[in-house]
Coordinates of C-alpha atoms in Angstrom, one line a residue:
M1 CA 0.3 -0.4 0.1
K2 CA 1.2 3.1 -1.0
S3 CA 0.2 6.7 1.3
E4 CA 0.8 10.3 0.1
Q5 CA -1.5 13.3 -0.1
R6 CA -2.8 14.7 -3.4
D7 CA -5.3 17.7 -4.4
G8 CA -6.6 18.0 -0.5
M9 CA -6.8 14.2 -0.3
Q10 CA -5.0 11.9 1.6
I11 CA -4.6 8.6 -0.8
D12 CA -4.2 5.4 -0.1
W13 CA -3.5 3.3 -3.1
D14 CA -4.2 -0.7 -2.9
A15 CA -4.9 -1.0 0.7
P16 CA -5.4 -5.2 1.5
I17 CA -8.6 -6.3 2.6
E18 CA -8.1 -9.6 3.2
M19 CA -10.9 -11.9 3.0
D20 CA -12.1 -14.8 5.0
D21 CA -10.7 -17.1 2.9
G22 CA -7.4 -15.2 3.1
L23 CA -7.8 -13.4 -0.5
V24 CA -6.6 -10.1 0.1
L25 CA -8.8 -7.5 -2.6
R26 CA -7.0 -4.2 -3.1
A27 CA -9.0 -0.3 -2.3
D28 CA -8.3 2.7 -2.8
V29 CA -9.1 5.2 0.0
F30 CA -9.9 8.7 -0.7
R31 CA -10.2 10.4 3.1
P32 CA -10.3 14.0 4.0
I33 CA -6.1 14.7 5.4
G34 CA -5.3 14.7 8.6
G35 CA -6.6 12.8 12.0
G36 CA -10.3 12.5 12.6
K37 CA -13.2 10.0 11.7
H38 CA -14.9 10.3 8.9
P39 CA -18.5 7.8 7.5
V40 CA -17.7 5.9 4.5
I41 CA -19.1 5.6 1.1
L42 CA -18.1 2.8 -0.3
S43 CA -18.4 0.4 -3.7
Y44 CA -17.3 -2.6 -5.4
G45 CA -17.0 -3.7 -8.3
P46 CA -14.8 -5.3 -11.8
Y47 CA -14.4 -2.0 -13.6
A48 CA -11.0 -1.7 -12.3
K49 CA -10.9 1.4 -10.2
G50 CA -8.0 2.8 -11.4
L51 CA -9.7 3.4 -15.2
A52 CA -10.2 6.8 -15.6
F53 CA -13.4 7.5 -17.0
Q54 CA -12.4 9.9 -19.6
E55 CA -10.2 7.0 -20.8
G56 CA -12.5 4.0 -20.6
Y57 CA -16.0 4.9 -21.8
K58 CA -14.8 8.5 -24.0
G59 CA -18.3 8.1 -25.9
N60 CA -20.0 8.2 -22.4
W61 CA -18.0 11.0 -21.2
D62 CA -18.6 13.6 -23.3
R63 CA -22.1 13.2 -23.4
L64 CA -21.9 13.3 -19.4
T65 CA -19.9 16.2 -19.9
K66 CA -22.5 18.1 -22.3
A67 CA -25.3 17.1 -20.3
A68 CA -24.5 18.0 -17.1
P69 CA -22.0 20.2 -17.8
E70 CA -21.9 21.1 -14.2
V71 CA -19.5 17.9 -13.5
L72 CA -16.5 20.0 -14.5
E73 CA -16.8 22.1 -11.8
G74 CA -14.6 22.2 -8.5
S75 CA -13.0 19.3 -9.8
T76 CA -9.5 18.6 -11.5
N77 CA -11.7 15.2 -12.6
K78 CA -8.6 13.2 -12.6
Y79 CA -10.5 10.6 -9.7
Q80 CA -13.4 10.1 -12.1
V81 CA -14.2 6.5 -12.3
W82 CA -17.1 4.5 -14.1
E83 CA -20.4 4.9 -12.0
L84 CA -18.8 5.9 -9.0
V85 CA -18.8 9.7 -7.0
D86 CA -16.0 11.6 -8.3
P87 CA -14.2 11.8 -4.5
E88 CA -13.4 15.7 -5.0
K89 CA -16.7 16.3 -4.6
W90 CA -17.3 14.7 -1.6
V91 CA -14.1 13.9 0.8
P92 CA -14.5 18.1 0.9
D93 CA -17.8 17.2 2.4
G94 CA -15.8 14.5 5.2
Y95 CA -16.1 11.4 3.9
A96 CA -13.7 8.3 3.5
C97 CA -14.5 7.3 0.1
V98 CA -13.0 3.6 -0.3
R99 CA -13.3 1.7 -3.9
V100 CA -13.1 -2.0 -3.5
D101 CA -12.1 -3.4 -6.9
S102 CA -14.6 -7.1 -6.8
R103 CA -12.3 -10.5 -6.7
G104 CA -10.6 -11.5 -10.1
A105 CA -10.7 -7.9 -11.3
G106 CA -8.5 -4.3 -11.8
R107 CA -5.7 -5.3 -8.7
S108 CA -8.1 -7.9 -7.0
P109 CA -6.4 -11.6 -7.6
G110 CA -9.3 -14.5 -7.3
F111 CA -11.5 -15.8 -9.7
I112 CA -14.6 -13.6 -11.3
D113 CA -18.0 -14.8 -10.3
I114 CA -20.2 -12.5 -10.8
W115 CA -23.0 -11.5 -8.4
S116 CA -22.3 -14.4 -6.9
P117 CA -22.6 -15.5 -3.2
R118 CA -18.7 -15.5 -2.5
E119 CA -18.9 -11.5 -4.1
A120 CA -22.1 -10.7 -1.2
Q121 CA -19.4 -12.3 1.2
D122 CA -16.6 -10.1 0.1
I123 CA -18.9 -7.3 0.2
Y124 CA -19.9 -7.9 4.0
H125 CA -16.0 -8.3 5.1
C126 CA -15.0 -4.9 3.3
I127 CA -18.3 -3.0 4.5
E128 CA -16.5 -4.6 8.1
W129 CA -13.4 -3.5 7.6
A130 CA -14.3 0.4 6.2
G131 CA -16.3 0.3 9.7
T132 CA -13.5 -0.3 12.0
Q133 CA -10.2 1.5 10.6
P134 CA -9.0 4.2 12.9
W135 CA -9.7 6.5 10.0
S136 CA -13.6 5.4 10.2
T137 CA -16.8 6.7 12.2
G138 CA -17.9 3.3 11.6
K139 CA -20.5 4.0 9.7
V140 CA -20.9 2.5 6.2
G141 CA -23.1 3.5 3.4
M142 CA -22.9 2.1 -0.1
N143 CA -23.2 4.1 -3.2
G144 CA -22.6 3.6 -7.5
I145 CA -24.2 3.2 -10.8
S146 CA -25.1 -0.3 -11.9
Y147 CA -23.1 -3.2 -10.8
F148 CA -22.2 -0.7 -7.6
A149 CA -25.9 -1.1 -7.1
T150 CA -27.6 -4.4 -7.7
N151 CA -25.0 -5.8 -5.3
Q152 CA -26.4 -3.9 -2.4
W153 CA -29.5 -5.8 -3.0
Q154 CA -27.4 -8.3 -2.3
V155 CA -24.9 -7.4 0.3
G156 CA -27.9 -5.5 2.2
A157 CA -29.5 -8.6 3.1
L158 CA -26.5 -10.0 4.9
K159 CA -27.1 -7.3 7.0
P160 CA -23.3 -6.2 7.6
P161 CA -23.4 -4.6 11.2
H162 CA -21.3 -0.9 10.3
L163 CA -23.8 -1.1 6.8
A164 CA -25.9 2.3 7.9
A165 CA -27.1 3.2 4.4
L166 CA -27.4 1.8 0.9
C167 CA -27.7 4.4 -2.4
I168 CA -29.0 1.8 -5.4
W169 CA -29.1 3.6 -8.3
E170 CA -30.2 2.1 -11.1
G171 CA -29.7 -1.8 -10.4
F172 CA -31.7 -4.3 -11.6
A173 CA -32.0 -7.1 -8.4
D174 CA -33.6 -10.3 -10.7
Y175 CA -30.5 -12.2 -12.1
Y176 CA -33.1 -14.3 -14.1
R177 CA -35.8 -11.5 -14.9
E178 CA -34.4 -8.5 -15.7
L179 CA -30.7 -9.8 -17.2
A180 CA -30.5 -12.8 -18.1
R181 CA -33.4 -13.6 -19.8
H182 CA -36.2 -11.0 -20.2
G183 CA -39.4 -12.9 -20.5
G184 CA -37.8 -16.6 -21.0
I185 CA -35.5 -15.3 -23.7
L186 CA -31.8 -15.1 -23.7
S187 CA -30.7 -11.3 -23.3
G188 CA -27.5 -10.8 -24.9
F189 CA -26.3 -8.6 -23.0
T190 CA -24.6 -10.6 -20.5
N191 CA -22.3 -12.1 -22.8
S192 CA -21.6 -9.0 -24.7
W193 CA -20.7 -7.2 -21.7
Y194 CA -19.1 -9.4 -19.7
K195 CA -16.7 -9.7 -22.3
R196 CA -16.4 -5.3 -23.3
Q197 CA -16.4 -3.8 -19.9
V198 CA -15.3 -7.1 -17.2
L199 CA -12.7 -8.6 -18.9
R200 CA -11.2 -6.4 -20.1
V201 CA -9.5 -5.3 -16.8
Q202 CA -9.9 -9.0 -15.2
H203 CA -7.1 -9.1 -12.9
G204 CA -4.0 -10.1 -14.6
V205 CA -4.4 -8.7 -18.1
G206 CA -1.6 -6.4 -16.8
E207 CA 0.7 -4.9 -19.1
N208 CA -1.7 -5.6 -22.0
G209 CA -4.4 -3.2 -20.8
F210 CA -4.8 0.4 -19.7
R211 CA -2.3 2.2 -16.9
S212 CA -4.0 4.2 -14.6
A213 CA -3.5 8.3 -15.4
V214 CA -2.6 9.2 -11.7
T215 CA -0.6 6.9 -10.8
G216 CA 0.9 5.2 -14.3
E217 CA -0.1 1.5 -12.9
P218 CA -1.5 -1.6 -14.4
V219 CA -5.5 -1.0 -13.6
A220 CA -5.4 -4.5 -14.2
G221 CA -2.0 -6.0 -12.6
P222 CA -0.3 -5.8 -11.1
E223 CA 0.9 -9.2 -12.8
T224 CA 0.4 -9.9 -16.7
L225 CA -1.0 -13.2 -17.2
P226 CA -1.5 -15.6 -20.0
P227 CA -4.8 -16.2 -21.6
E228 CA -4.6 -19.7 -20.5
E229 CA -4.8 -18.7 -16.8
L230 CA -6.6 -15.6 -17.1
A231 CA -9.7 -18.1 -18.8
K232 CA -9.1 -20.2 -15.6
N233 CA -9.9 -17.1 -13.5
A234 CA -13.3 -16.5 -14.8
A235 CA -16.5 -18.0 -14.7
A236 CA -18.5 -18.1 -18.3
A237 CA -21.2 -16.0 -17.5
G238 CA -22.6 -15.6 -21.0
D239 CA -22.3 -19.1 -20.7
E240 CA -24.4 -19.9 -17.7
V241 CA -27.4 -18.0 -18.9
A242 CA -26.9 -19.2 -22.7
R243 CA -27.2 -22.8 -21.2
R244 CA -29.9 -22.3 -18.4
H245 CA -34.0 -21.9 -20.0
L246 CA -35.4 -22.3 -16.7
V247 CA -35.0 -20.9 -12.9
D248 CA -32.6 -23.6 -11.3
D249 CA -30.1 -22.9 -8.1
F250 CA -27.3 -20.9 -10.2
Y251 CA -30.1 -18.0 -10.5
R252 CA -31.4 -18.6 -7.2
A253 CA -28.1 -18.2 -5.4
R254 CA -27.8 -15.3 -6.9
M255 CA -31.6 -13.7 -5.7
V256 CA -32.1 -11.7 -3.2
A257 CA -33.4 -12.3 -0.1
F258 CA -35.8 -8.6 -0.1
E259 CA -37.7 -8.5 3.4
K260 CA -33.9 -9.7 5.0
I261 CA -33.1 -5.5 4.1
E262 CA -32.9 -3.4 7.2
A263 CA -30.9 -0.7 6.3
P264 CA -32.3 2.8 5.1
L265 CA -32.4 2.8 1.6
L266 CA -33.5 5.0 -1.0
S267 CA -34.0 3.6 -4.7
A268 CA -33.2 5.9 -7.9
G269 CA -35.1 4.0 -10.8
N270 CA -34.8 5.7 -14.8
W271 CA -37.9 5.0 -17.3
G272 CA -35.6 4.8 -19.8
G273 CA -33.7 1.6 -18.4
V274 CA -36.0 -0.9 -20.3
G275 CA -33.6 -3.8 -20.9
L276 CA -31.7 -4.2 -17.0
H277 CA -32.5 -1.6 -14.4
P278 CA -35.7 0.2 -13.6
R279 CA -37.8 -2.9 -12.6
G280 CA -35.3 -3.6 -10.2
N281 CA -35.8 -0.4 -8.9
F282 CA -39.2 -0.7 -8.1
E283 CA -39.3 -4.5 -6.9
G284 CA -36.5 -3.6 -4.0
Y285 CA -38.8 -0.7 -3.4
L286 CA -41.8 -2.4 -2.3
R287 CA -40.1 -5.8 -1.4
A288 CA -37.0 -4.7 0.6
G289 CA -37.4 -5.0 4.3
S290 CA -36.2 -1.8 5.5
K291 CA -38.4 0.4 7.4
Q292 CA -37.1 3.0 6.3
K293 CA -37.3 3.5 2.3
W294 CA -37.6 5.6 -0.5
L295 CA -38.3 5.8 -4.6
E296 CA -37.2 8.8 -6.9
V297 CA -37.2 8.1 -10.5
H298 CA -35.6 10.5 -12.9
G299 CA -34.8 10.3 -17.3
D300 CA -31.8 11.0 -19.2
T301 CA -28.7 8.5 -19.3
H302 CA -27.3 5.7 -17.3
F303 CA -24.9 8.2 -15.7
T304 CA -25.8 11.8 -16.0
H305 CA -28.3 12.0 -13.2
F306 CA -26.0 10.2 -10.4
Y307 CA -23.5 12.9 -11.2
S308 CA -26.3 15.9 -12.1
N309 CA -26.2 18.7 -9.0
Y310 CA -29.3 17.2 -9.0
G311 CA -28.9 13.4 -8.0
M312 CA -25.7 14.5 -6.6
G313 CA -27.7 16.6 -3.9
L314 CA -30.0 13.7 -3.4
Q315 CA -27.5 11.3 -2.7
K316 CA -25.9 14.2 -0.2
R317 CA -28.5 14.7 1.5
F318 CA -29.3 11.0 1.9
F319 CA -26.4 10.5 3.4
G320 CA -25.3 13.2 5.6
H321 CA -28.9 12.5 7.0
F322 CA -28.0 8.8 7.8
L323 CA -24.2 8.7 8.3
K324 CA -23.5 11.8 9.6
G325 CA -27.2 12.6 11.7
E326 CA -26.8 16.1 10.0
D327 CA -30.1 18.3 9.2
T328 CA -30.3 17.8 5.5
G329 CA -34.1 18.2 5.2
W330 CA -34.6 14.5 4.6
E331 CA -36.8 13.9 6.6
K332 CA -38.9 15.8 4.0
Q333 CA -38.2 14.0 0.9
P334 CA -41.2 12.2 0.1
R335 CA -41.4 8.3 0.2
V336 CA -41.8 8.4 -3.7
A337 CA -39.9 11.1 -5.8
L338 CA -41.5 10.7 -9.7
N339 CA -40.0 13.3 -12.4
I340 CA -43.1 13.0 -13.9
R341 CA -41.8 12.1 -17.6
R342 CA -43.5 14.4 -21.4
P343 CA -41.9 14.2 -24.7
G344 CA -38.8 16.4 -26.0
E345 CA -37.2 15.5 -22.6
N346 CA -39.7 17.8 -20.2
F347 CA -40.0 16.3 -17.0
T348 CA -41.8 17.6 -13.4
L349 CA -40.8 16.7 -10.1
R350 CA -43.6 14.7 -7.9
G351 CA -44.0 13.8 -5.0
E352 CA -45.7 10.5 -4.1
D353 CA -47.4 8.6 -0.6
E354 CA -46.6 5.5 -2.0
W355 CA -45.7 3.2 -5.5
P356 CA -48.3 2.0 -7.5
I357 CA -49.6 5.8 -7.0
A358 CA -52.6 5.2 -4.8
R359 CA -55.5 7.3 -7.1
T360 CA -54.5 5.3 -10.4
R361 CA -57.7 4.3 -12.7
W362 CA -56.3 1.3 -13.9
T363 CA -57.7 1.7 -17.6
K364 CA -58.5 -1.2 -20.2
Y365 CA -57.7 -0.7 -23.3
Y366 CA -58.6 -3.5 -26.1
L367 CA -56.6 -4.4 -29.4
Q368 CA -59.2 -3.6 -31.7
P369 CA -58.9 -5.2 -35.7
E370 CA -60.4 -2.5 -36.9
G371 CA -57.7 -0.8 -37.5
P372 CA -55.7 -1.7 -35.9
A373 CA -56.6 1.0 -33.2
L374 CA -56.5 0.9 -29.5
G375 CA -59.8 2.1 -27.3
T376 CA -61.5 1.4 -23.9
V377 CA -64.7 0.3 -25.6
A378 CA -64.3 -3.9 -26.5
P379 CA -64.8 -5.1 -30.0
T380 CA -67.5 -7.9 -30.4
P381 CA -67.2 -9.7 -34.1
A382 CA -64.8 -13.1 -33.3
T383 CA -61.7 -12.7 -35.6
T384 CA -58.1 -12.9 -36.1
L385 CA -55.1 -10.8 -36.9
A386 CA -51.4 -12.6 -38.3
Y387 CA -48.1 -11.2 -38.0
A388 CA -44.6 -12.3 -40.4
T389 CA -42.5 -12.7 -36.7
T390 CA -39.5 -11.4 -39.2
G391 CA -41.4 -8.2 -39.8
D392 CA -42.6 -5.3 -38.0
G393 CA -45.6 -6.9 -36.7
I394 CA -49.2 -5.1 -36.0
T395 CA -49.3 -1.3 -34.4
F396 CA -52.6 0.0 -32.0
L397 CA -53.4 3.2 -32.1
T398 CA -55.0 5.1 -29.7
P399 CA -57.2 7.8 -31.4
P400 CA -55.2 11.6 -30.6
M401 CA -55.8 12.7 -27.5
T402 CA -58.0 15.8 -26.9
R403 CA -56.5 16.6 -23.7
D404 CA -53.8 16.0 -21.9
L405 CA -53.6 11.8 -20.5
E406 CA -50.8 11.7 -18.3
V407 CA -49.4 7.0 -17.8
T408 CA -47.1 6.7 -14.9
G409 CA -47.0 3.2 -13.4
P410 CA -46.7 -1.1 -14.2
V411 CA -48.1 -2.2 -17.6
A412 CA -49.7 -5.3 -18.9
A413 CA -51.4 -6.6 -22.0
K414 CA -53.5 -10.0 -22.1
L415 CA -53.6 -11.3 -25.3
W416 CA -54.7 -14.2 -26.8
L417 CA -51.6 -16.4 -29.5
S418 CA -50.9 -18.9 -31.6
S419 CA -48.2 -19.3 -33.1
D420 CA -47.7 -22.5 -36.5
T421 CA -44.9 -23.8 -34.1
T422 CA -44.6 -24.9 -30.9
D423 CA -43.0 -21.7 -29.0
A424 CA -43.6 -17.9 -29.7
D425 CA -41.9 -15.0 -28.2
V426 CA -43.1 -12.0 -28.3
F427 CA -42.3 -8.4 -28.0
L428 CA -44.2 -5.6 -26.8
A429 CA -43.8 -2.5 -27.5
L430 CA -45.8 0.8 -25.9
R431 CA -44.9 4.0 -28.4
M432 CA -45.7 7.6 -28.4
F433 CA -46.6 9.2 -31.5
D434 CA -47.2 13.0 -33.0
P435 CA -50.5 14.6 -34.1
A436 CA -47.8 14.4 -37.6
G437 CA -47.9 10.7 -36.6
K438 CA -43.9 10.4 -36.2
E439 CA -42.6 8.3 -33.6
V440 CA -41.7 10.5 -30.0
T441 CA -39.0 8.8 -29.0
F442 CA -37.2 9.3 -25.5
I443 CA -33.4 9.3 -24.1
G444 CA -33.1 6.0 -22.4
S445 CA -30.2 5.2 -19.9
N446 CA -28.5 2.9 -22.7
D447 CA -29.6 4.2 -25.6
P448 CA -30.4 8.0 -26.9
R449 CA -34.0 6.6 -29.2
T450 CA -35.8 4.4 -26.5
P451 CA -39.5 4.4 -27.0
V452 CA -42.3 4.3 -23.9
G453 CA -42.0 0.8 -22.1
L454 CA -41.2 -2.7 -23.9
G455 CA -42.2 -5.9 -22.0
W456 CA -41.7 -9.4 -23.9
L457 CA -42.9 -12.9 -23.0
R458 CA -41.4 -16.8 -24.4
A459 CA -44.9 -18.4 -24.9
S460 CA -43.7 -21.5 -23.1
H461 CA -43.3 -19.5 -20.0
R462 CA -46.6 -18.2 -19.4
K463 CA -47.1 -20.4 -16.7
L464 CA -48.3 -17.6 -13.8
Y465 CA -47.1 -17.9 -10.0
P466 CA -50.7 -16.4 -8.4
A467 CA -48.9 -15.3 -5.2
E468 CA -47.1 -13.1 -6.8
T469 CA -49.1 -11.7 -10.0
R470 CA -50.7 -8.8 -9.3
S471 CA -53.1 -7.5 -12.6
Y472 CA -50.4 -4.4 -13.5
R473 CA -47.3 -7.7 -12.8
P474 CA -47.9 -10.3 -14.3
F475 CA -44.9 -13.0 -12.7
H476 CA -43.8 -16.2 -14.5
T477 CA -42.6 -19.0 -12.5
H478 CA -40.1 -19.8 -15.4
D479 CA -40.0 -23.2 -13.9
E480 CA -40.9 -25.0 -16.6
A481 CA -42.7 -25.1 -20.3
W482 CA -45.2 -25.1 -22.0
P483 CA -44.8 -25.6 -25.7
L484 CA -47.8 -25.1 -27.9
E485 CA -49.8 -26.8 -30.2
P486 CA -49.6 -25.2 -33.7
G487 CA -52.1 -23.6 -34.2
K488 CA -54.0 -23.6 -30.9
P489 CA -54.6 -20.1 -29.2
V490 CA -52.9 -19.6 -26.0
E491 CA -54.1 -17.1 -23.1
L492 CA -50.3 -14.7 -22.0
D493 CA -50.4 -12.2 -19.7
I494 CA -47.1 -10.2 -20.5
E495 CA -45.8 -7.6 -18.4
I496 CA -44.4 -3.8 -19.9
W497 CA -41.3 -2.4 -16.8
P498 CA -43.2 0.7 -15.3
T499 CA -42.5 3.6 -17.3
S500 CA -44.1 7.3 -17.4
I501 CA -45.9 9.5 -20.1
V502 CA -48.0 12.6 -20.1
V503 CA -49.1 11.8 -24.1
P504 CA -50.0 15.3 -25.3
P505 CA -53.3 16.9 -27.0
G506 CA -52.8 15.4 -30.7
Y507 CA -50.5 12.9 -29.6
R508 CA -51.0 9.1 -29.9
L509 CA -49.9 6.0 -27.9
G510 CA -49.9 2.8 -29.8
L511 CA -49.3 -0.6 -29.3
T512 CA -47.0 -2.5 -31.5
V513 CA -47.1 -6.3 -30.9
R514 CA -44.0 -8.2 -32.8
G515 CA -41.8 -11.2 -33.0
K516 CA -38.4 -9.0 -32.6
D517 CA -36.8 -6.6 -31.1
Y518 CA -38.3 -3.2 -31.0
E519 CA -36.1 -1.0 -33.6
V520 CA -36.6 2.3 -34.6
D521 CA -35.6 3.4 -37.9
G522 CA -32.9 0.8 -38.2
S523 CA -30.1 2.9 -37.5
D524 CA -27.6 3.0 -35.2
G525 CA -27.6 6.6 -33.4
G526 CA -24.8 8.2 -34.6
F527 CA -23.0 7.7 -31.7
A528 CA -19.3 8.3 -31.8
N529 CA -17.2 6.3 -29.5
A530 CA -20.4 4.0 -29.3
M531 CA -19.8 0.6 -27.4
Y532 CA -22.5 -1.4 -29.5
P533 CA -25.3 -0.5 -31.8
M534 CA -28.4 2.3 -30.5
K535 CA -31.4 1.1 -32.3
G536 CA -33.9 1.4 -29.5
V537 CA -33.1 -1.1 -27.1
G538 CA -29.6 -0.3 -26.7
P539 CA -27.0 -3.7 -25.8
F540 CA -30.1 -6.0 -25.1
T541 CA -30.8 -7.7 -28.0
H542 CA -32.3 -10.9 -28.2
T543 CA -31.4 -12.7 -31.5
D544 CA -29.6 -15.6 -30.0
P545 CA -30.0 -18.1 -33.0
D546 CA -29.0 -21.0 -30.7
D547 CA -31.6 -19.5 -28.3
R548 CA -34.4 -18.5 -31.0
P549 CA -33.6 -21.1 -34.1
S550 CA -35.8 -20.1 -37.2
D551 CA -37.6 -23.1 -37.5
I552 CA -39.2 -21.8 -33.8
F553 CA -39.8 -18.4 -33.8
G554 CA -39.0 -17.6 -37.0
G555 CA -42.5 -18.0 -38.3
T556 CA -46.0 -16.7 -38.4
N557 CA -48.5 -15.7 -34.8
V558 CA -51.9 -15.1 -34.9
L559 CA -53.4 -13.4 -32.5
H560 CA -57.3 -14.2 -31.6
F561 CA -60.4 -11.6 -30.5
A562 CA -63.6 -13.0 -29.6
V563 CA -66.2 -12.2 -27.0
E564 CA -65.2 -13.5 -24.6
N565 CA -61.4 -13.1 -25.1
M566 CA -60.5 -10.0 -26.2
P567 CA -57.0 -8.9 -25.7
Y568 CA -56.3 -5.7 -23.7
L569 CA -53.8 -3.4 -22.7
L570 CA -53.4 -2.7 -18.7
L571 CA -52.8 1.4 -18.1
P572 CA -51.8 3.0 -15.6
I573 CA -53.7 6.9 -16.3
I574 CA -53.9 9.4 -13.3
P575 CA -56.8 11.5 -12.9
Q576 CA -55.4 15.2 -13.6
T577 CA -55.8 17.2 -10.7

């Protein structure tokens, strides 16, 4: 370990933290100069604590500083790291910032096994280490985006004694339903992300990888290992989810015992995060056993508001209250704070007492074959509509609005559908169109042009778990497959992840039913230094030919309409005040 003073901070580089099995993890500690004890903001993850945001994620850094230029103020930005707090903006407030490279990543040796029970145990020991250092007050809070948020759900359930607060910023909570398989359909994200962001900074990449812009040391060192040894030191995360179609012990070991979480928590979600995070922020908020818990939901990119004055201010009021005992006004914070979304990236912050909102008018909008249309009156004639699963599907549109219509909450659809094979993958896109008929998209967390909402279901995974299912949020067991009989319709309840949109007069809502991923217009958005194509769903694509063989999923699906079985979209309408 090397300790030095830089930029008004005492910095301990590669501080050793010994785990219960003898392995030593490495952490960087940023704290105020001089003596004294300080509350701790801790993070644990695999992205290499020494890799500069500006170097490792250049395109996203450019987008961040354009969207929130205040990031550049009051900091040299030399210590900015992807998805973590800037110590130059936290240490002056009396915090110690601890960044731990997770087992097998960055400067920490070992075997990488993402979001595993072993990782959760490691974080437990890191929290207890940080809470017992001579410079620590004994109060440890966790903060960070995505990976650094998701593992907070896991360690929170283990209840480390020195854990005092959790700020879970855009972090999924269900390894199967939110990361690996959407409605049972394999998401390509795990495989591509793991190689793109984790393995490139695996411990042992060493001299073949990045160097710290501050220390000059390899961020994934100090040793440099041969490829065959690197391969032995990392789980094949993408392969695991590809071969595991149903919920099994692998997934269950990575799921969260929410009811065991007791620490105060702030769950911050993103309306545009469809494909990975927002569902977990809502589900975790509702299920957590914490008596003191808050939900906040915003828009823009995955990283903008974590660093913006709005987001950082929210975090500092939260941690100031629970880690320092300061009067930050947090006691007046509404339990649910929603940035209500309108076209043009316009948001209005509104406090609520609960989620879903109690005054919601759950309204069925029936799919109407004539048009095709969406309306609150059920059609009467029995009929069918067919669509090719390789095409654009069928879009059902409401009439133009005559006044503002607010849709805020969970969304669900009920369909009766048949396939010409033994299965069908159903992709739903909730969309909005302007008076000229052009689709209005929104800045999403991982794609600059996302629809209002998305939902997915593999028809053979239609089995519901009654105890967890709500009319507005169906919950599928994913524990056995029920194949289809070609040509015979089955009843499908499909979850569309929570959303918010105010539809202005003259605009329309639309529901597209299709057999493949939503796309805006076929282009990739044109963003420089992008890490993946951005066509509307970001990296959360469902195109694996082994998971979706064309002879099963490349044919024709048929929507069925009958007097007693009329398909509909269930919308959470918020009455105008």
